[in-house]
Amino acid sequence: MTATTEASDGHDSDSHAGHEHGHGGHDHAGHSHAPADFGRAFAIGTVLNIGFVLVEAGYGFAVGSMALLADAGHNLSDVLGLLIAWGAATVAKRKPSGRYTYGLRSSSILAALLNALFLLVAISVIAIEAIRRFAEPSPVAGMTVIIVATIGIVINTATALLFMRGRKGDLNIRGAFLHMAADAAVSAGVVLAGLAIVFTGRSWIDPVTSLAIVAIVAVGTWGLLRDSVNMSLQAAPSGIDPTRIRDFLRKQRGVKDVHDLHIWPMSTTETALTAHLLVPEGYPGDAFTARLAVILKERFGIDHATIQIETDPTVGCALESDQTV
């Protein structure tokens, strides 16, 4: 299935589209692809990280290392994140039915939002405890910190590799990959802190490292929180410019106006669009809307396009105003 456009004015040449249908000037097109099954990767990653959290937290309490406890807390939040992402990836596969006419695809957006909130709680607790350690310093077993954190590097790197092949096509999977890759980097920082403690004997390096970990995680958490809130509010996904899409639709042959244009995320991987096109010359046929759906998918990444054709400019549309939804 292919589609071409004329570079000079954006008009489309004939093409055939599968999985679209038009009725009375109203065309629906769905082109989403089933996401790869990462159930096994989630299961392995969860087991590995739960085991490591228990070991790291145990040693952290035993030797009095706030850096180890900070890293354990962060890894625990990532275990919860993996479970949430796993659950979202599972329920998102459910077919549309009953009241859920889009299925449960948007559960991946809720998963991202919950992950961000869990991370905020985790880093807040870590920061408070690290600050307390400045007032009440205690000796830290630097070599133990080094050994345990090195194990963390291995486990987090292995977990990240489980999600590497899916990181480009699924934001939910990409989040899991980036979290694990970041954890490997944070564990490397803890190793450096342990080395510094061994060679200098300065225990204040431990809470300082904890605060550095908090800062690193906070940066990523802010981006995750911002994106998940925007998606929850049905903002057009970043990378998709509604103005460009409106201009593209206006350039189509016979189209005099575009209104009621809405673009929103159906999930962290799929985007939907609705638009009314005014075509005074008359209904251009199902092939016209089918072509538009294909081009919107290939050029702009719109997975589910609904195009409504209006032919009489004297008949007002109740949704014509940009302020009306």
PDB file of C-alpha atoms in Angstrom:
ATOM      1  CA  MET A   1       0.000   0.000   0.000  1.00  0.00           C
ATOM      2  CA  THR A   2       1.605   3.214  -1.116  1.00  0.00           C
ATOM      3  CA  ALA A   3       0.693   6.832  -1.528  1.00  0.00           C
ATOM      4  CA  THR A   4       2.443   9.722  -3.227  1.00  0.00           C
ATOM      5  CA  THR A   5       2.025  13.469  -3.064  1.00  0.00           C
ATOM      6  CA  GLU A   6       2.794  16.248  -5.474  1.00  0.00           C
ATOM      7  CA  ALA A   7       5.654  18.215  -3.945  1.00  0.00           C
ATOM      8  CA  SER A   8       4.548  21.470  -5.510  1.00  0.00           C
ATOM      9  CA  ASP A   9       1.161  21.846  -3.871  1.00  0.00           C
ATOM     10  CA  GLY A  10       0.652  18.885  -1.520  1.00  0.00           C
ATOM     11  CA  HIS A  11      -2.072  17.259  -3.677  1.00  0.00           C
ATOM     12  CA  ASP A  12      -2.213  13.493  -3.597  1.00  0.00           C
ATOM     13  CA  SER A  13      -2.083  11.114  -6.545  1.00  0.00           C
ATOM     14  CA  ASP A  14      -4.289   8.048  -6.585  1.00  0.00           C
ATOM     15  CA  SER A  15      -3.464   5.279  -4.197  1.00  0.00           C
ATOM     16  CA  HIS A  16      -5.272   2.393  -2.569  1.00  0.00           C
ATOM     17  CA  ALA A  17      -5.719   2.111   1.182  1.00  0.00           C
ATOM     18  CA  GLY A  18      -6.611  -1.012   3.071  1.00  0.00           C
ATOM     19  CA  HIS A  19      -8.519  -1.001   6.350  1.00  0.00           C
ATOM     20  CA  GLU A  20     -10.328   2.258   5.642  1.00  0.00           C
ATOM     21  CA  HIS A  21     -13.962   2.879   4.806  1.00  0.00           C
ATOM     22  CA  GLY A  22     -15.942   5.979   4.020  1.00  0.00           C
ATOM     23  CA  HIS A  23     -19.624   6.608   4.428  1.00  0.00           C
ATOM     24  CA  GLY A  24     -21.381   9.838   3.568  1.00  0.00           C
ATOM     25  CA  GLY A  25     -18.145  11.792   3.534  1.00  0.00           C
ATOM     26  CA  HIS A  26     -17.003  10.439   6.890  1.00  0.00           C
ATOM     27  CA  ASP A  27     -13.860   8.311   6.769  1.00  0.00           C
ATOM     28  CA  HIS A  28     -12.222   6.293   9.501  1.00  0.00           C
ATOM     29  CA  ALA A  29      -8.752   4.852   9.126  1.00  0.00           C
ATOM     30  CA  GLY A  30      -6.844   2.788  11.633  1.00  0.00           C
ATOM     31  CA  HIS A  31      -3.260   1.809  10.899  1.00  0.00           C
ATOM     32  CA  SER A  32      -1.936   0.877  14.291  1.00  0.00           C
ATOM     33  CA  HIS A  33       0.319  -2.134  14.526  1.00  0.00           C
ATOM     34  CA  ALA A  34       0.226  -4.623  17.374  1.00  0.00           C
ATOM     35  CA  PRO A  35       3.125  -3.895  19.733  1.00  0.00           C
ATOM     36  CA  ALA A  36       5.784  -6.529  20.255  1.00  0.00           C
ATOM     37  CA  ASP A  37       5.226  -8.806  23.231  1.00  0.00           C
ATOM     38  CA  PHE A  38       7.719  -7.905  25.962  1.00  0.00           C
ATOM     39  CA  GLY A  39       6.026  -9.967  28.666  1.00  0.00           C
ATOM     40  CA  ARG A  40       9.068 -12.204  29.137  1.00  0.00           C
ATOM     41  CA  ALA A  41      11.405  -9.194  29.288  1.00  0.00           C
ATOM     42  CA  PHE A  42       9.206  -7.552  31.927  1.00  0.00           C
ATOM     43  CA  ALA A  43       9.102 -10.769  33.968  1.00  0.00           C
ATOM     44  CA  ILE A  44      12.883 -11.297  33.883  1.00  0.00           C
ATOM     45  CA  GLY A  45      13.618  -7.628  34.553  1.00  0.00           C
ATOM     46  CA  THR A  46      11.201  -7.519  37.493  1.00  0.00           C
ATOM     47  CA  VAL A  47      12.619 -10.647  39.161  1.00  0.00           C
ATOM     48  CA  LEU A  48      16.222  -9.487  38.724  1.00  0.00           C
ATOM     49  CA  ASN A  49      15.531  -6.039  40.116  1.00  0.00           C
ATOM     50  CA  ILE A  50      13.432  -7.214  43.065  1.00  0.00           C
ATOM     51  CA  GLY A  51      16.256  -9.536  44.067  1.00  0.00           C
ATOM     52  CA  PHE A  52      18.805  -6.749  43.769  1.00  0.00           C
ATOM     53  CA  VAL A  53      16.670  -4.262  45.728  1.00  0.00           C
ATOM     54  CA  LEU A  54      16.464  -6.711  48.632  1.00  0.00           C
ATOM     55  CA  VAL A  55      20.220  -7.303  48.587  1.00  0.00           C
ATOM     56  CA  GLU A  56      21.121  -3.634  48.183  1.00  0.00           C
ATOM     57  CA  ALA A  57      18.731  -2.386  50.853  1.00  0.00           C
ATOM     58  CA  GLY A  58      19.909  -5.106  53.256  1.00  0.00           C
ATOM     59  CA  TYR A  59      23.542  -4.153  52.846  1.00  0.00           C
ATOM     60  CA  GLY A  60      22.659  -0.466  52.955  1.00  0.00           C
ATOM     61  CA  PHE A  61      21.070  -0.856  56.393  1.00  0.00           C
ATOM     62  CA  ALA A  62      23.834  -3.212  57.587  1.00  0.00           C
ATOM     63  CA  VAL A  63      26.736  -0.885  56.733  1.00  0.00           C
ATOM     64  CA  GLY A  64      24.894   2.420  57.141  1.00  0.00           C
ATOM     65  CA  SER A  65      25.249   3.537  53.533  1.00  0.00           C
ATOM     66  CA  MET A  66      22.732   6.173  52.497  1.00  0.00           C
ATOM     67  CA  ALA A  67      24.033   5.937  48.939  1.00  0.00           C
ATOM     68  CA  LEU A  68      23.106   2.241  48.807  1.00  0.00           C
ATOM     69  CA  LEU A  69      19.712   2.933  50.365  1.00  0.00           C
ATOM     70  CA  ALA A  70      19.144   5.776  47.919  1.00  0.00           C
ATOM     71  CA  ASP A  71      19.980   3.539  44.986  1.00  0.00           C
ATOM     72  CA  ALA A  72      17.805   0.745  46.440  1.00  0.00           C
ATOM     73  CA  GLY A  73      14.903   3.164  46.789  1.00  0.00           C
ATOM     74  CA  HIS A  74      15.335   4.285  43.221  1.00  0.00           C
ATOM     75  CA  ASN A  75      15.510   0.687  42.015  1.00  0.00           C
ATOM     76  CA  LEU A  76      12.376  -0.154  43.994  1.00  0.00           C
ATOM     77  CA  SER A  77      10.526   2.664  42.252  1.00  0.00           C
ATOM     78  CA  ASP A  78      11.736   1.248  38.958  1.00  0.00           C
ATOM     79  CA  VAL A  79      10.443  -2.204  39.913  1.00  0.00           C
ATOM     80  CA  LEU A  80       7.053  -0.599  40.485  1.00  0.00           C
ATOM     81  CA  GLY A  81       7.525   1.202  37.190  1.00  0.00           C
ATOM     82  CA  LEU A  82       8.239  -2.066  35.402  1.00  0.00           C
ATOM     83  CA  LEU A  83       5.138  -3.639  36.941  1.00  0.00           C
ATOM     84  CA  ILE A  84       2.972  -0.685  35.950  1.00  0.00           C
ATOM     85  CA  ALA A  85       4.385  -0.603  32.410  1.00  0.00           C
ATOM     86  CA  TRP A  86       3.932  -4.369  32.153  1.00  0.00           C
ATOM     87  CA  GLY A  87       0.340  -4.130  33.282  1.00  0.00           C
ATOM     88  CA  ALA A  88      -0.369  -1.281  30.894  1.00  0.00           C
ATOM     89  CA  ALA A  89       1.218  -3.154  27.980  1.00  0.00           C
ATOM     90  CA  THR A  90      -0.957  -6.157  28.808  1.00  0.00           C
ATOM     91  CA  VAL A  91      -4.334  -4.437  29.166  1.00  0.00           C
ATOM     92  CA  ALA A  92      -3.630  -2.226  26.121  1.00  0.00           C
ATOM     93  CA  LYS A  93      -3.966  -5.355  23.988  1.00  0.00           C
ATOM     94  CA  ARG A  94      -7.618  -5.776  24.885  1.00  0.00           C
ATOM     95  CA  LYS A  95      -9.946  -5.284  21.967  1.00  0.00           C
ATOM     96  CA  PRO A  96     -12.502  -2.446  21.947  1.00  0.00           C
ATOM     97  CA  SER A  97     -15.772  -3.468  23.576  1.00  0.00           C
ATOM     98  CA  GLY A  98     -18.724  -2.012  25.446  1.00  0.00           C
ATOM     99  CA  ARG A  99     -17.987   1.431  26.865  1.00  0.00           C
ATOM    100  CA  TYR A 100     -14.288   1.212  25.963  1.00  0.00           C
ATOM    101  CA  THR A 101     -14.632   1.862  22.254  1.00  0.00           C
ATOM    102  CA  TYR A 102     -10.884   2.490  21.900  1.00  0.00           C
ATOM    103  CA  GLY A 103     -10.008  -0.502  24.063  1.00  0.00           C
ATOM    104  CA  LEU A 104      -7.669   0.240  26.962  1.00  0.00           C
ATOM    105  CA  ARG A 105      -4.820   1.748  24.952  1.00  0.00           C
ATOM    106  CA  SER A 106      -4.708   4.871  27.094  1.00  0.00           C
ATOM    107  CA  SER A 107      -3.684   2.787  30.122  1.00  0.00           C
ATOM    108  CA  SER A 108      -0.093   3.304  28.975  1.00  0.00           C
ATOM    109  CA  ILE A 109      -0.559   7.052  29.571  1.00  0.00           C
ATOM    110  CA  LEU A 110      -1.812   6.381  33.099  1.00  0.00           C
ATOM    111  CA  ALA A 111       1.190   4.100  33.630  1.00  0.00           C
ATOM    112  CA  ALA A 112       3.589   6.890  32.679  1.00  0.00           C
ATOM    113  CA  LEU A 113       1.840   9.302  35.044  1.00  0.00           C
ATOM    114  CA  LEU A 114       1.897   6.830  37.937  1.00  0.00           C
ATOM    115  CA  ASN A 115       5.583   6.127  37.293  1.00  0.00           C
ATOM    116  CA  ALA A 116       6.367   9.820  37.517  1.00  0.00           C
ATOM    117  CA  LEU A 117       4.461  10.150  40.813  1.00  0.00           C
ATOM    118  CA  PHE A 118       6.209   7.100  42.310  1.00  0.00           C
ATOM    119  CA  LEU A 119       9.580   8.551  41.376  1.00  0.00           C
ATOM    120  CA  LEU A 120       8.718  11.898  42.972  1.00  0.00           C
ATOM    121  CA  VAL A 121       7.842  10.198  46.253  1.00  0.00           C
ATOM    122  CA  ALA A 122      11.001   8.072  46.164  1.00  0.00           C
ATOM    123  CA  ILE A 123      13.418  10.934  45.543  1.00  0.00           C
ATOM    124  CA  SER A 124      11.717  13.088  48.183  1.00  0.00           C
ATOM    125  CA  VAL A 125      12.276  10.436  50.845  1.00  0.00           C
ATOM    126  CA  ILE A 126      15.880   9.928  49.714  1.00  0.00           C
ATOM    127  CA  ALA A 127      16.623  13.658  49.780  1.00  0.00           C
ATOM    128  CA  ILE A 128      15.208  14.106  53.298  1.00  0.00           C
ATOM    129  CA  GLU A 129      17.239  11.201  54.649  1.00  0.00           C
ATOM    130  CA  ALA A 130      20.433  12.370  52.913  1.00  0.00           C
ATOM    131  CA  ILE A 131      20.092  15.852  54.415  1.00  0.00           C
ATOM    132  CA  ARG A 132      19.558  14.305  57.851  1.00  0.00           C
ATOM    133  CA  ARG A 133      22.824  12.410  57.429  1.00  0.00           C
ATOM    134  CA  PHE A 134      24.742  15.685  57.175  1.00  0.00           C
ATOM    135  CA  ALA A 135      23.596  16.559  60.699  1.00  0.00           C
ATOM    136  CA  GLU A 136      24.139  13.010  61.992  1.00  0.00           C
ATOM    137  CA  PRO A 137      27.105  11.567  60.054  1.00  0.00           C
ATOM    138  CA  SER A 138      28.009   7.902  60.465  1.00  0.00           C
ATOM    139  CA  PRO A 139      30.838   5.704  59.120  1.00  0.00           C
ATOM    140  CA  VAL A 140      30.251   3.894  55.833  1.00  0.00           C
ATOM    141  CA  ALA A 141      31.834   0.648  54.594  1.00  0.00           C
ATOM    142  CA  GLY A 142      33.132   1.887  51.274  1.00  0.00           C
ATOM    143  CA  MET A 143      34.223  -1.512  49.912  1.00  0.00           C
ATOM    144  CA  THR A 144      30.793  -3.028  50.557  1.00  0.00           C
ATOM    145  CA  VAL A 145      29.207  -0.097  48.720  1.00  0.00           C
ATOM    146  CA  ILE A 146      31.515  -0.730  45.751  1.00  0.00           C
ATOM    147  CA  ILE A 147      30.728  -4.451  45.539  1.00  0.00           C
ATOM    148  CA  VAL A 148      26.951  -4.119  45.862  1.00  0.00           C
ATOM    149  CA  ALA A 149      26.728  -1.208  43.432  1.00  0.00           C
ATOM    150  CA  THR A 150      28.851  -3.104  40.892  1.00  0.00           C
ATOM    151  CA  ILE A 151      26.297  -5.914  40.996  1.00  0.00           C
ATOM    152  CA  GLY A 152      23.683  -3.230  40.322  1.00  0.00           C
ATOM    153  CA  ILE A 153      25.520  -2.088  37.200  1.00  0.00           C
ATOM    154  CA  VAL A 154      25.433  -5.646  35.825  1.00  0.00           C
ATOM    155  CA  ILE A 155      21.744  -6.245  36.635  1.00  0.00           C
ATOM    156  CA  ASN A 156      20.516  -2.859  35.402  1.00  0.00           C
ATOM    157  CA  THR A 157      22.507  -3.127  32.179  1.00  0.00           C
ATOM    158  CA  ALA A 158      21.168  -6.633  31.536  1.00  0.00           C
ATOM    159  CA  THR A 159      17.602  -5.449  32.162  1.00  0.00           C
ATOM    160  CA  ALA A 160      18.040  -2.463  29.849  1.00  0.00           C
ATOM    161  CA  LEU A 161      19.254  -4.772  27.080  1.00  0.00           C
ATOM    162  CA  LEU A 162      15.998  -6.749  27.344  1.00  0.00           C
ATOM    163  CA  PHE A 163      14.107  -3.663  26.141  1.00  0.00           C
ATOM    164  CA  MET A 164      16.639  -2.325  23.653  1.00  0.00           C
ATOM    165  CA  ARG A 165      14.962  -3.632  20.494  1.00  0.00           C
ATOM    166  CA  GLY A 166      11.615  -2.013  21.334  1.00  0.00           C
ATOM    167  CA  ARG A 167      12.829   1.362  22.539  1.00  0.00           C
ATOM    168  CA  LYS A 168      12.318   3.162  19.212  1.00  0.00           C
ATOM    169  CA  GLY A 169       8.770   2.105  18.430  1.00  0.00           C
ATOM    170  CA  ASP A 170       7.004   2.150  21.809  1.00  0.00           C
ATOM    171  CA  LEU A 171       7.266   4.984  24.323  1.00  0.00           C
ATOM    172  CA  ASN A 172       6.220   2.669  27.145  1.00  0.00           C
ATOM    173  CA  ILE A 173       9.085   0.279  26.325  1.00  0.00           C
ATOM    174  CA  ARG A 174      11.456   3.192  25.784  1.00  0.00           C
ATOM    175  CA  GLY A 175      10.660   4.421  29.283  1.00  0.00           C
ATOM    176  CA  ALA A 176      11.547   1.017  30.742  1.00  0.00           C
ATOM    177  CA  PHE A 177      14.790   0.945  28.747  1.00  0.00           C
ATOM    178  CA  LEU A 178      15.833   4.461  29.762  1.00  0.00           C
ATOM    179  CA  HIS A 179      15.031   3.830  33.424  1.00  0.00           C
ATOM    180  CA  MET A 180      17.215   0.739  33.509  1.00  0.00           C
ATOM    181  CA  ALA A 181      20.026   2.404  31.564  1.00  0.00           C
ATOM    182  CA  ALA A 182      19.898   5.374  33.940  1.00  0.00           C
ATOM    183  CA  ASP A 183      20.010   2.993  36.910  1.00  0.00           C
ATOM    184  CA  ALA A 184      23.193   1.451  35.563  1.00  0.00           C
ATOM    185  CA  ALA A 185      24.717   4.922  35.361  1.00  0.00           C
ATOM    186  CA  VAL A 186      23.548   5.798  38.880  1.00  0.00           C
ATOM    187  CA  SER A 187      25.050   2.567  40.239  1.00  0.00           C
ATOM    188  CA  ALA A 188      28.305   3.541  38.569  1.00  0.00           C
ATOM    189  CA  GLY A 189      28.129   6.820  40.497  1.00  0.00           C
ATOM    190  CA  VAL A 190      27.667   4.903  43.741  1.00  0.00           C
ATOM    191  CA  VAL A 191      30.771   2.849  42.921  1.00  0.00           C
ATOM    192  CA  LEU A 192      32.752   6.058  42.491  1.00  0.00           C
ATOM    193  CA  ALA A 193      31.422   7.300  45.837  1.00  0.00           C
ATOM    194  CA  GLY A 194      32.547   4.063  47.493  1.00  0.00           C
ATOM    195  CA  LEU A 195      36.027   4.432  46.023  1.00  0.00           C
ATOM    196  CA  ALA A 196      36.218   8.016  47.266  1.00  0.00           C
ATOM    197  CA  ILE A 197      35.208   6.916  50.767  1.00  0.00           C
ATOM    198  CA  VAL A 198      37.809   4.124  50.786  1.00  0.00           C
ATOM    199  CA  PHE A 199      40.641   6.455  49.759  1.00  0.00           C
ATOM    200  CA  THR A 200      39.649   9.544  51.765  1.00  0.00           C
ATOM    201  CA  GLY A 201      37.666   8.182  54.697  1.00  0.00           C
ATOM    202  CA  ARG A 202      35.199  11.066  54.365  1.00  0.00           C
ATOM    203  CA  SER A 203      31.717   9.748  55.146  1.00  0.00           C
ATOM    204  CA  TRP A 204      30.012  12.952  53.959  1.00  0.00           C
ATOM    205  CA  ILE A 205      30.668  11.776  50.394  1.00  0.00           C
ATOM    206  CA  ASP A 206      27.859   9.229  50.873  1.00  0.00           C
ATOM    207  CA  PRO A 207      24.963  11.707  51.433  1.00  0.00           C
ATOM    208  CA  VAL A 208      26.403  14.021  48.791  1.00  0.00           C
ATOM    209  CA  THR A 209      26.239  11.143  46.310  1.00  0.00           C
ATOM    210  CA  SER A 210      22.653  10.481  47.424  1.00  0.00           C
ATOM    211  CA  LEU A 211      21.683  14.070  46.635  1.00  0.00           C
ATOM    212  CA  ALA A 212      23.428  13.811  43.258  1.00  0.00           C
ATOM    213  CA  ILE A 213      21.369  10.690  42.520  1.00  0.00           C
ATOM    214  CA  VAL A 214      18.219  12.577  43.503  1.00  0.00           C
ATOM    215  CA  ALA A 215      19.127  15.426  41.137  1.00  0.00           C
ATOM    216  CA  ILE A 216      19.741  13.045  38.215  1.00  0.00           C
ATOM    217  CA  VAL A 217      16.493  11.171  38.782  1.00  0.00           C
ATOM    218  CA  ALA A 218      14.569  14.421  39.291  1.00  0.00           C
ATOM    219  CA  VAL A 219      15.543  15.658  35.825  1.00  0.00           C
ATOM    220  CA  GLY A 220      14.214  12.514  34.141  1.00  0.00           C
ATOM    221  CA  THR A 221      11.162  12.450  36.387  1.00  0.00           C
ATOM    222  CA  TRP A 222      10.223  16.004  35.473  1.00  0.00           C
ATOM    223  CA  GLY A 223      10.279  15.146  31.767  1.00  0.00           C
ATOM    224  CA  LEU A 224       8.215  12.009  32.368  1.00  0.00           C
ATOM    225  CA  LEU A 225       5.709  13.911  34.529  1.00  0.00           C
ATOM    226  CA  ARG A 226       5.385  16.744  32.004  1.00  0.00           C
ATOM    227  CA  ASP A 227       4.842  14.401  29.046  1.00  0.00           C
ATOM    228  CA  SER A 228       2.403  12.148  30.880  1.00  0.00           C
ATOM    229  CA  VAL A 229       0.346  15.112  32.135  1.00  0.00           C
ATOM    230  CA  ASN A 230       0.254  16.582  28.615  1.00  0.00           C
ATOM    231  CA  MET A 231      -0.918  13.242  27.238  1.00  0.00           C
ATOM    232  CA  SER A 232      -3.535  12.944  29.993  1.00  0.00           C
ATOM    233  CA  LEU A 233      -4.827  16.369  28.950  1.00  0.00           C
ATOM    234  CA  GLN A 234      -4.986  15.130  25.333  1.00  0.00           C
ATOM    235  CA  ALA A 235      -2.379  17.578  24.047  1.00  0.00           C
ATOM    236  CA  ALA A 236      -1.054  16.896  20.559  1.00  0.00           C
ATOM    237  CA  PRO A 237       2.031  14.681  20.972  1.00  0.00           C
ATOM    238  CA  SER A 238       5.380  16.422  20.775  1.00  0.00           C
ATOM    239  CA  GLY A 239       6.750  16.099  17.267  1.00  0.00           C
ATOM    240  CA  ILE A 240       3.320  16.517  15.689  1.00  0.00           C
ATOM    241  CA  ASP A 241       2.591  20.103  14.614  1.00  0.00           C
ATOM    242  CA  PRO A 242      -1.162  20.806  14.274  1.00  0.00           C
ATOM    243  CA  THR A 243      -0.421  23.926  12.189  1.00  0.00           C
ATOM    244  CA  ARG A 244       1.517  21.913   9.620  1.00  0.00           C
ATOM    245  CA  ILE A 245      -1.260  19.342   9.432  1.00  0.00           C
ATOM    246  CA  ARG A 246      -3.912  22.054   9.014  1.00  0.00           C
ATOM    247  CA  ASP A 247      -1.881  23.660   6.211  1.00  0.00           C
ATOM    248  CA  PHE A 248      -1.443  20.268   4.548  1.00  0.00           C
ATOM    249  CA  LEU A 249      -5.186  19.575   4.608  1.00  0.00           C
ATOM    250  CA  ARG A 250      -5.994  23.036   3.217  1.00  0.00           C
ATOM    251  CA  LYS A 251      -3.724  22.393   0.223  1.00  0.00           C
ATOM    252  CA  GLN A 252      -5.675  19.340  -0.872  1.00  0.00           C
ATOM    253  CA  ARG A 253      -7.535  19.688  -4.166  1.00  0.00           C
ATOM    254  CA  GLY A 254     -10.995  21.213  -3.678  1.00  0.00           C
ATOM    255  CA  VAL A 255     -10.594  21.933   0.042  1.00  0.00           C
ATOM    256  CA  LYS A 256     -11.574  25.521   0.904  1.00  0.00           C
ATOM    257  CA  ASP A 257     -11.454  25.350   4.690  1.00  0.00           C
ATOM    258  CA  VAL A 258     -10.526  23.103   7.603  1.00  0.00           C
ATOM    259  CA  HIS A 259     -12.175  23.212  11.017  1.00  0.00           C
ATOM    260  CA  ASP A 260     -12.870  21.063  14.053  1.00  0.00           C
ATOM    261  CA  LEU A 261      -9.294  19.763  13.825  1.00  0.00           C
ATOM    262  CA  HIS A 262      -8.301  17.759  16.898  1.00  0.00           C
ATOM    263  CA  ILE A 263      -5.159  15.689  17.463  1.00  0.00           C
ATOM    264  CA  TRP A 264      -4.630  13.667  20.629  1.00  0.00           C
ATOM    265  CA  PRO A 265      -2.790  10.586  21.908  1.00  0.00           C
ATOM    266  CA  MET A 266      -4.809   7.387  22.129  1.00  0.00           C
ATOM    267  CA  SER A 267      -1.869   5.818  23.968  1.00  0.00           C
ATOM    268  CA  THR A 268       1.840   6.400  24.340  1.00  0.00           C
ATOM    269  CA  THR A 269       2.322   4.930  20.859  1.00  0.00           C
ATOM    270  CA  GLU A 270      -0.811   5.863  18.877  1.00  0.00           C
ATOM    271  CA  THR A 271      -2.245   9.199  17.770  1.00  0.00           C
ATOM    272  CA  ALA A 272      -5.764  10.051  16.597  1.00  0.00           C
ATOM    273  CA  LEU A 273      -7.088  12.933  14.474  1.00  0.00           C
ATOM    274  CA  THR A 274     -10.492  14.286  13.529  1.00  0.00           C
ATOM    275  CA  ALA A 275     -11.162  17.097  11.066  1.00  0.00           C
ATOM    276  CA  HIS A 276     -13.955  18.642   8.981  1.00  0.00           C
ATOM    277  CA  LEU A 277     -13.016  19.599   5.416  1.00  0.00           C
ATOM    278  CA  LEU A 278     -15.170  22.028   3.414  1.00  0.00           C
ATOM    279  CA  VAL A 279     -15.234  20.917  -0.251  1.00  0.00           C
ATOM    280  CA  PRO A 280     -17.786  23.120  -2.129  1.00  0.00           C
ATOM    281  CA  GLU A 281     -17.330  21.266  -5.430  1.00  0.00           C
ATOM    282  CA  GLY A 282     -18.971  18.201  -3.966  1.00  0.00           C
ATOM    283  CA  TYR A 283     -18.017  14.995  -2.216  1.00  0.00           C
ATOM    284  CA  PRO A 284     -14.670  13.903  -3.718  1.00  0.00           C
ATOM    285  CA  GLY A 285     -15.202  10.201  -3.142  1.00  0.00           C
ATOM    286  CA  ASP A 286     -13.989   7.585  -0.687  1.00  0.00           C
ATOM    287  CA  ALA A 287     -10.609   7.333  -2.409  1.00  0.00           C
ATOM    288  CA  PHE A 288      -9.889  10.959  -1.461  1.00  0.00           C
ATOM    289  CA  THR A 289     -10.358  10.402   2.276  1.00  0.00           C
ATOM    290  CA  ALA A 290      -8.584   7.044   2.086  1.00  0.00           C
ATOM    291  CA  ARG A 291      -5.555   8.737   0.497  1.00  0.00           C
ATOM    292  CA  LEU A 292      -5.540  11.404   3.178  1.00  0.00           C
ATOM    293  CA  ALA A 293      -5.555   8.752   5.904  1.00  0.00           C
ATOM    294  CA  VAL A 294      -2.553   7.015   4.342  1.00  0.00           C
ATOM    295  CA  ILE A 295      -0.584  10.256   3.929  1.00  0.00           C
ATOM    296  CA  LEU A 296      -1.418  11.408   7.467  1.00  0.00           C
ATOM    297  CA  LYS A 297      -0.034   8.110   8.730  1.00  0.00           C
ATOM    298  CA  GLU A 298       3.122   8.100   6.619  1.00  0.00           C
ATOM    299  CA  ARG A 299       3.989  11.795   6.835  1.00  0.00           C
ATOM    300  CA  PHE A 300       2.708  12.831  10.259  1.00  0.00           C
ATOM    301  CA  GLY A 301       2.386   9.598  12.245  1.00  0.00           C
ATOM    302  CA  ILE A 302      -1.406   9.768  12.661  1.00  0.00           C
ATOM    303  CA  ASP A 303      -2.598   6.219  13.382  1.00  0.00           C
ATOM    304  CA  HIS A 304      -6.365   6.794  13.429  1.00  0.00           C
ATOM    305  CA  ALA A 305      -7.748   9.534  11.182  1.00  0.00           C
ATOM    306  CA  THR A 306     -11.417  10.507  10.953  1.00  0.00           C
ATOM    307  CA  ILE A 307     -12.158  12.925   8.082  1.00  0.00           C
ATOM    308  CA  GLN A 308     -15.630  14.434   7.601  1.00  0.00           C
ATOM    309  CA  ILE A 309     -16.440  16.128   4.292  1.00  0.00           C
ATOM    310  CA  GLU A 310     -18.835  19.110   4.144  1.00  0.00           C
ATOM    311  CA  THR A 311     -19.966  20.370   0.733  1.00  0.00           C
ATOM    312  CA  ASP A 312     -22.390  23.257   1.334  1.00  0.00           C
ATOM    313  CA  PRO A 313     -20.683  26.470   2.567  1.00  0.00           C
ATOM    314  CA  THR A 314     -24.089  28.029   3.325  1.00  0.00           C
ATOM    315  CA  VAL A 315     -24.871  25.432   5.963  1.00  0.00           C
ATOM    316  CA  GLY A 316     -23.140  26.418   9.175  1.00  0.00           C
ATOM    317  CA  CYS A 317     -21.281  23.785  11.151  1.00  0.00           C
ATOM    318  CA  ALA A 318     -21.839  23.889  14.901  1.00  0.00           C
ATOM    319  CA  LEU A 319     -18.188  22.850  15.393  1.00  0.00           C
ATOM    320  CA  GLU A 320     -16.667  25.400  13.021  1.00  0.00           C
ATOM    321  CA  SER A 321     -15.240  27.644  15.728  1.00  0.00           C
ATOM    322  CA  ASP A 322     -11.809  26.678  17.038  1.00  0.00           C
ATOM    323  CA  GLN A 323     -13.162  27.360  20.528  1.00  0.00           C
ATOM    324  CA  THR A 324     -15.818  24.655  20.151  1.00  0.00           C
ATOM    325  CA  VAL A 325     -15.116  21.020  20.892  1.00  0.00           C
TER     326      VAL A 325
END
